XYZ file of N, CA and C in Angstrom:
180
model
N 61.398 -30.552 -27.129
C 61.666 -29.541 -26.125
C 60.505 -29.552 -25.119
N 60.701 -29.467 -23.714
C 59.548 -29.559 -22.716
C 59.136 -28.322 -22.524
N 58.255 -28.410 -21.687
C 57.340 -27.280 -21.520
C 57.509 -26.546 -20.618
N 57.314 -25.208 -19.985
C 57.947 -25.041 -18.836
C 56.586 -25.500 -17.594
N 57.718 -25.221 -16.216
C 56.561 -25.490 -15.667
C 54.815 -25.023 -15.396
N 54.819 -23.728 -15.755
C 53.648 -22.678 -15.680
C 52.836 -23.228 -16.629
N 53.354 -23.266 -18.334
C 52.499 -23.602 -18.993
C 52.127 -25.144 -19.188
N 53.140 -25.898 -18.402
C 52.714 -27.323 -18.361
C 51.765 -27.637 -17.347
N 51.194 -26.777 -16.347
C 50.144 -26.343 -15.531
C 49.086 -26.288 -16.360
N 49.086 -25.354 -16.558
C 47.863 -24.407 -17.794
C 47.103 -25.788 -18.050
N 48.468 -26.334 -18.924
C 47.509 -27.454 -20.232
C 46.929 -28.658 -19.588
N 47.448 -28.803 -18.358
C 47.018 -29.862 -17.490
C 45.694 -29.710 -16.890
N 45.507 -28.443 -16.500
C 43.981 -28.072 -16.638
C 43.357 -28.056 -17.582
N 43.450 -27.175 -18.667
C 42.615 -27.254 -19.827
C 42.276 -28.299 -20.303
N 43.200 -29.372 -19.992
C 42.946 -31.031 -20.239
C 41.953 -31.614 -19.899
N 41.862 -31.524 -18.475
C 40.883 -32.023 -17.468
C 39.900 -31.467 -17.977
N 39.602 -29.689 -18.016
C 38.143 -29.038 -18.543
C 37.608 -29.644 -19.519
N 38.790 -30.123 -20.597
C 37.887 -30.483 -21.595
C 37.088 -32.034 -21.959
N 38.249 -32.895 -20.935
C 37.954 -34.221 -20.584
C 36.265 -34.179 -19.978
N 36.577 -33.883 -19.123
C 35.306 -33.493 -18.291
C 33.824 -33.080 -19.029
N 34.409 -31.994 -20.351
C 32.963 -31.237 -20.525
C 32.286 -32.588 -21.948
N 33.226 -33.425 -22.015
C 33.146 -34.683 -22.928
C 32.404 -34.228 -24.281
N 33.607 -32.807 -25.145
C 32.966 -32.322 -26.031
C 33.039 -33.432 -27.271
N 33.552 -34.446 -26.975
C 33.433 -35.185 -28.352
C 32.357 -35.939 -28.812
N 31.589 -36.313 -27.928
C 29.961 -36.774 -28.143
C 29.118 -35.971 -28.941
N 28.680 -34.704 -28.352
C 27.901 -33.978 -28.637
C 28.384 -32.404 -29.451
N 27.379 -31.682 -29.660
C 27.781 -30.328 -30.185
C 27.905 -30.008 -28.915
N 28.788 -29.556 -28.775
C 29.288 -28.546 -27.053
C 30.466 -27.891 -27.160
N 30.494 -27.144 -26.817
C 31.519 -25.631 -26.690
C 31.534 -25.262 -25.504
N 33.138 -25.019 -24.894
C 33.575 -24.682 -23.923
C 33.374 -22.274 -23.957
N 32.568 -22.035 -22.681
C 32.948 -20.411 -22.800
C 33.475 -19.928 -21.814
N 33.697 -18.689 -21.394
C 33.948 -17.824 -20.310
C 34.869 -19.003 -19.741
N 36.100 -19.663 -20.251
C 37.159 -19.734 -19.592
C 38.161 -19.288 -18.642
N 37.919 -19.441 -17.873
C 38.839 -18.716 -16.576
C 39.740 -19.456 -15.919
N 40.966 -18.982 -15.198
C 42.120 -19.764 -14.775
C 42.352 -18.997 -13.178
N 42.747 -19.445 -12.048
C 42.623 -18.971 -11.045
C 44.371 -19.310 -11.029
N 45.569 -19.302 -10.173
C 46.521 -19.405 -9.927
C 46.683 -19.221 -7.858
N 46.942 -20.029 -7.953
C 47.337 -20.358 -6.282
C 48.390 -20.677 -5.540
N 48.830 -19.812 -4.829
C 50.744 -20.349 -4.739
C 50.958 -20.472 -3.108
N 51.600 -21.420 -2.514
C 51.573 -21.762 -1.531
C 52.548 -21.996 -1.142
N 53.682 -21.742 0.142
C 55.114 -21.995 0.568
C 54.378 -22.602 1.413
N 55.760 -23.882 2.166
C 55.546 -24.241 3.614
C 57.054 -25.432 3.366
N 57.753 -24.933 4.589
C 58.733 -26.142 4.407
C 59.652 -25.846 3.399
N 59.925 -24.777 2.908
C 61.275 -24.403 1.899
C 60.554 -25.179 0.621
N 59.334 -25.429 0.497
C 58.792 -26.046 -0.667
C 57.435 -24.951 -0.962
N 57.733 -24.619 -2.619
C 56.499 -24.006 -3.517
C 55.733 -24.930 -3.958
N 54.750 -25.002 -3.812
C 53.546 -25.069 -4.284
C 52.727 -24.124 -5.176
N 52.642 -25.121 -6.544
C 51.335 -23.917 -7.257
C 50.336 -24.944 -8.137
N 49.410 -24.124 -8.064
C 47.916 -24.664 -8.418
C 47.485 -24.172 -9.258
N 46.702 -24.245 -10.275
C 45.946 -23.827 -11.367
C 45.033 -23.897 -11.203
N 43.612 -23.543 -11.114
C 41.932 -23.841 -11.015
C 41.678 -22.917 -12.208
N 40.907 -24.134 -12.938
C 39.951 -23.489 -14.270
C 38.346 -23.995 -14.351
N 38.067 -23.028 -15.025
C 36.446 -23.288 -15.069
C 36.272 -22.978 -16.282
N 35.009 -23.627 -16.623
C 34.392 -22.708 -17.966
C 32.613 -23.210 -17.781
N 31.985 -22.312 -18.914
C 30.668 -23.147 -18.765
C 30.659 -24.321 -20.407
N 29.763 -24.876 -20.049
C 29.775 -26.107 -21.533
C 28.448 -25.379 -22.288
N 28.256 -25.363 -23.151
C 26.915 -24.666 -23.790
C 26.975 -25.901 -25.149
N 25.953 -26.105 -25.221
C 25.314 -27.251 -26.155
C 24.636 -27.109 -27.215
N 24.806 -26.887 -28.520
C 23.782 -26.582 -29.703
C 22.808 -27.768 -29.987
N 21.590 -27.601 -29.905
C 20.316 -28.682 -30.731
C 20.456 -28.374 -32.138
């Protein structure tokens, strides 16, 4: 069963965040996760965007 489109957004970010924070090397933990949502018409066409952030925090 597919995903819908909103949450197939979501995970497409969270993907990237976590690609990015390259927690599989090291001890690192993703915090203060946040998701922004951005929606845009033009041309009888929707547009939507997801922006996420988090910080990476690292245990020694």
């Amino acid at each position: 069963m597919g995903e819908t489109g909103k949450s197939s957004l979501y995970n497409a970010a969270r993907q990237e965040v976590y690609l990015n924070a390259d927690l599989s090397i090291k001890s690192r933990a993703l915090i203060n996760e946040t998701f922004e949502t951005k929606t845009s018409f033009f041309l009888m066409i929707w547009k939507k965007q997801i922006i996420t952030s988090a910080h990476v925090i690292e245990f020694k």
